[in-house]
Tab-separated table of C-alpha atoms in Angstrom:
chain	number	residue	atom	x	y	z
A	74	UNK	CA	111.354	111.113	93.707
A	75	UNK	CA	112.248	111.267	89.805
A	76	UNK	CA	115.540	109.581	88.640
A	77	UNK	CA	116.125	112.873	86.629
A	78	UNK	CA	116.073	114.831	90.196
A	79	UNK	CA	118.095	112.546	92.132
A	80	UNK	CA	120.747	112.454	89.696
A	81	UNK	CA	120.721	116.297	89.949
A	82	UNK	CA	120.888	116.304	93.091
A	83	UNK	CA	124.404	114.261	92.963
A	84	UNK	CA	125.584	116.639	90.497
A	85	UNK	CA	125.203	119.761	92.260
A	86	UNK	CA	124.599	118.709	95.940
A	87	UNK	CA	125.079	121.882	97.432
A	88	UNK	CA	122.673	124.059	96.105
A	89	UNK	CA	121.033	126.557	98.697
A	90	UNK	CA	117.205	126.044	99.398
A	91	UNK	CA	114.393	128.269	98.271
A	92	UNK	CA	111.623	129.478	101.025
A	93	UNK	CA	108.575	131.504	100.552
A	94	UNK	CA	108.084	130.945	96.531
A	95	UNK	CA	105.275	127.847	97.304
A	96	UNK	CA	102.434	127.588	98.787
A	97	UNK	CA	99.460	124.995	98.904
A	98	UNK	CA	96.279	126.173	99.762
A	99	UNK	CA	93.617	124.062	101.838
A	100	UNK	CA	91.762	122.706	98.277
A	101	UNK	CA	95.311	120.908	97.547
A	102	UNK	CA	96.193	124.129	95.026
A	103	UNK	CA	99.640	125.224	94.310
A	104	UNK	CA	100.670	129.212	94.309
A	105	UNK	CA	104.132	130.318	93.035
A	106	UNK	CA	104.646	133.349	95.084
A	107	UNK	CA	107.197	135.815	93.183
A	108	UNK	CA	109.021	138.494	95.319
A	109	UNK	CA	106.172	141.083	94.884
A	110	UNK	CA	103.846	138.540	96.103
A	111	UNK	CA	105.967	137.676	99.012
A	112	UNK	CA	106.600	141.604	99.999
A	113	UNK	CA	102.819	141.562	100.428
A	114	UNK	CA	102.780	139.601	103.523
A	115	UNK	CA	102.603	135.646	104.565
A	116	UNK	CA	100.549	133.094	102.576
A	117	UNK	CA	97.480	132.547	101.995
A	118	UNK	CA	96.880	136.335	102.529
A	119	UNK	CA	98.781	136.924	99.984
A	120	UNK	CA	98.788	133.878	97.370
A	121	UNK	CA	100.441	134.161	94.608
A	122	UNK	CA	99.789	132.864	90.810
A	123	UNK	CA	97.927	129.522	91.445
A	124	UNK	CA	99.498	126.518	89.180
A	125	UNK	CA	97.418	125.566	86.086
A	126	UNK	CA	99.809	123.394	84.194
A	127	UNK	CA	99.142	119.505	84.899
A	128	UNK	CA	102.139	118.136	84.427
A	129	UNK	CA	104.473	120.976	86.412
A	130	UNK	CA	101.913	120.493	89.000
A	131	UNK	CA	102.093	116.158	88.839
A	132	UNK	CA	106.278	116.657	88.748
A	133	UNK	CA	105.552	118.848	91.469
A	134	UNK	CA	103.595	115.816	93.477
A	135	UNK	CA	105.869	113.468	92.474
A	136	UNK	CA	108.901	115.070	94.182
A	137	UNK	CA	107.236	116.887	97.583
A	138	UNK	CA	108.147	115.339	100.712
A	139	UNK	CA	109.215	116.688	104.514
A	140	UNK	CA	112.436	117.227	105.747
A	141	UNK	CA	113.325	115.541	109.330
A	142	UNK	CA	112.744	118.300	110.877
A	143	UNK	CA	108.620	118.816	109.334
A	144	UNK	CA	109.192	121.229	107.057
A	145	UNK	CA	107.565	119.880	103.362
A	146	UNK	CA	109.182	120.930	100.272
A	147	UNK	CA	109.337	120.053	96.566
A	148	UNK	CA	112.574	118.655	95.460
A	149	UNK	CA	113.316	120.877	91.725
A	150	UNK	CA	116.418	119.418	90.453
A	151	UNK	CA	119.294	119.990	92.818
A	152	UNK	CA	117.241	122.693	94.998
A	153	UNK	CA	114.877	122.181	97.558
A	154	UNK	CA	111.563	124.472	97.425
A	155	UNK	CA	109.935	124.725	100.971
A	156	UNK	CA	106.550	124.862	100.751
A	157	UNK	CA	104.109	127.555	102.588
A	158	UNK	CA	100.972	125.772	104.164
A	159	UNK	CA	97.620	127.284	104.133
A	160	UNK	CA	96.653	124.485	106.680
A	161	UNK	CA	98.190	121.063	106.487
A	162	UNK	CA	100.845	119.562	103.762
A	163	UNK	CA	97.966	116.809	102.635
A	164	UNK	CA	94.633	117.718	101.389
A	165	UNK	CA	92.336	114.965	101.149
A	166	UNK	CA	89.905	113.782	98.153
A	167	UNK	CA	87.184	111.062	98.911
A	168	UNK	CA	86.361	109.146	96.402
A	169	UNK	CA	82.538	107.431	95.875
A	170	UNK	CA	83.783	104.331	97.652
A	171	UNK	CA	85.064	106.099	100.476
A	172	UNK	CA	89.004	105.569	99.744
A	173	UNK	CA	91.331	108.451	100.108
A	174	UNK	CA	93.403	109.872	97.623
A	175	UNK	CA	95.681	112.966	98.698
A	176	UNK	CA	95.978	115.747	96.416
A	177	UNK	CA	99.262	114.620	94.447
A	178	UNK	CA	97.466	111.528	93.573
A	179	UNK	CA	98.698	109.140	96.252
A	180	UNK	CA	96.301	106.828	97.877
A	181	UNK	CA	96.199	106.896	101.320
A	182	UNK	CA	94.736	104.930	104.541
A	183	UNK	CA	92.940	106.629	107.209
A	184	UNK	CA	93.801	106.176	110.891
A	185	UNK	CA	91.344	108.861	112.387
A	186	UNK	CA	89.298	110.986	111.748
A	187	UNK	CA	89.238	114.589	113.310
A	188	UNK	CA	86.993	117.389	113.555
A	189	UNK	CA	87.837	121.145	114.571
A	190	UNK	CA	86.382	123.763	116.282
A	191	UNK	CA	85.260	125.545	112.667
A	192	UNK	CA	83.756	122.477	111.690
A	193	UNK	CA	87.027	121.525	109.075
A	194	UNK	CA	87.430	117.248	108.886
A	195	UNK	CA	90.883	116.052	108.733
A	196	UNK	CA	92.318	112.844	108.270
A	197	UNK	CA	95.431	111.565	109.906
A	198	UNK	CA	96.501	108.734	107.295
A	199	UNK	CA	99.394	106.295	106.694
A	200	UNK	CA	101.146	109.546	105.114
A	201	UNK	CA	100.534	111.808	107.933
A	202	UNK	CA	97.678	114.190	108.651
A	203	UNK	CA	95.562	116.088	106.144
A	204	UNK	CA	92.626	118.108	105.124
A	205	UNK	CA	89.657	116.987	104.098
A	206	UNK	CA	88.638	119.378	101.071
A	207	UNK	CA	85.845	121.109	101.151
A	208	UNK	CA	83.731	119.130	98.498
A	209	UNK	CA	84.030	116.126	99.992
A	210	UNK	CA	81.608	116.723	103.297
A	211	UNK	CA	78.384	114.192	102.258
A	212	UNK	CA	81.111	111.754	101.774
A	213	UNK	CA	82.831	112.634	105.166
A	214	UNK	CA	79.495	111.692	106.589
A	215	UNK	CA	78.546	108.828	104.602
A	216	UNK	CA	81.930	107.569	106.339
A	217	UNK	CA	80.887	108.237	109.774
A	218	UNK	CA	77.676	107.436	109.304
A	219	UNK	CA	78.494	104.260	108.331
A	220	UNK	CA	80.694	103.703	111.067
A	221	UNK	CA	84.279	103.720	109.110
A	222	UNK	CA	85.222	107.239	110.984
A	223	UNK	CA	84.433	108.469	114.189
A	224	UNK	CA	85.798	112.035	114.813
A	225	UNK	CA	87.246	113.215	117.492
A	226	UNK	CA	87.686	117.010	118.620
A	227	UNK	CA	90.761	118.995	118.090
A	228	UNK	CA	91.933	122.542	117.869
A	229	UNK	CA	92.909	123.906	114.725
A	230	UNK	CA	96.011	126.292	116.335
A	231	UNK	CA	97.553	122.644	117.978
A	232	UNK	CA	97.631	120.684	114.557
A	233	UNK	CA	101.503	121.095	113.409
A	234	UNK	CA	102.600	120.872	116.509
A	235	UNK	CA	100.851	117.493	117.377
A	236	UNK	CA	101.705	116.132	114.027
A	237	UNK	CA	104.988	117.899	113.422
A	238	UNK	CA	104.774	119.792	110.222
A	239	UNK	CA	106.811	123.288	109.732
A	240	UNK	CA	103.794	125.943	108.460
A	241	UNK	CA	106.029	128.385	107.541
A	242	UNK	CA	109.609	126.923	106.431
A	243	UNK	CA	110.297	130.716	105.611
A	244	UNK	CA	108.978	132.307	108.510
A	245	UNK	CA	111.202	129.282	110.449
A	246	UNK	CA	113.794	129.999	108.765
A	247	UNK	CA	114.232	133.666	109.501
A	248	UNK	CA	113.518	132.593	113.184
A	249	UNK	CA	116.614	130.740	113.234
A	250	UNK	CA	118.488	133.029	111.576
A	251	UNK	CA	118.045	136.099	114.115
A	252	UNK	CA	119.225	133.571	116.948
């Protein structure tokens, strides 16, 4: 996390979180989703205006993380922004060597290799589990060909459960609240 956000957060500790205004997409893309984008229903179906400057979307990398409970955000000063998945809170990028970088430019080490039932690879990492994007399939099976992965099966539906990540921190969040 940036020094400039942590001392922010010291400042003004108390500042209330923000839901439903991010989202990243399964190609590692960011969406700010204003309220009209929002009142259109639950992301991805209804996206938002997708990121395009590098270094709000690097600050935005630098400072994303999960709460204990598995819901990722992106820490913006003093505020928390919860973060709307499209599929998983990594996306993965193979490089030519086979490494793993995730899509806010960490590197990462795969631990397995999985495959679901619409043919989508994900990788379950030292930083938790992620997508494989799209482009990155003749290197997925240079890997296993190779012999570095060997996938296993899993559904799709049973992913944040099994690796404990929040989809929908809004969604969750007006769950809890109607209690």
């Amino acid at each position: 996390m940036d020094d400039i956000v942590k001392k922010a957060l010291d400042k003004w500790p108390h500042v209330p979180a923000c839901r439903g205004w991010l989202g990243l997409d399964a190609r590692g893309h960011w969406y700010l989703r204003d309220d009209a984008t929002q009142a259109g229903g639950p992301f991805p179906s209804s996206r938002g205006s997708r990121l395009a400057h590098d270094k709000l979307i690097d600050f935005i990398g630098r400072n994303y993380e999960a709460d204990p409970t598995g819901q990722w955000y992106f820490q913006n000063g003093p505020q928390r922004v919860y973060v709307e998945l499209e599929v998983t809170p990594w996306v993965w990028r193979i490089q030519p060597d086979l490494t793993v970088v995730s899509h806010t430019g960490i590197p990462a080490t795969p631990r397995q290799c999985l495959v679901d039932e619409l043919g989508r690879v994900y990788l379950l990492t030292d930083l938790g589990i992620g997508l494989v994007h799209s482009n990155d399939t003749t290197l997925v099976a240079q890997a296993i060909e190779t012999g570095q992965w060997t996938p296993s099966e899993i559904i799709a539906a049973d992913l944040s459960e099994r690796f404990g990540y929040v989809m929908s921190p809004a969604a969750s969040h007006v769950a809890q609240t109607q209690r």
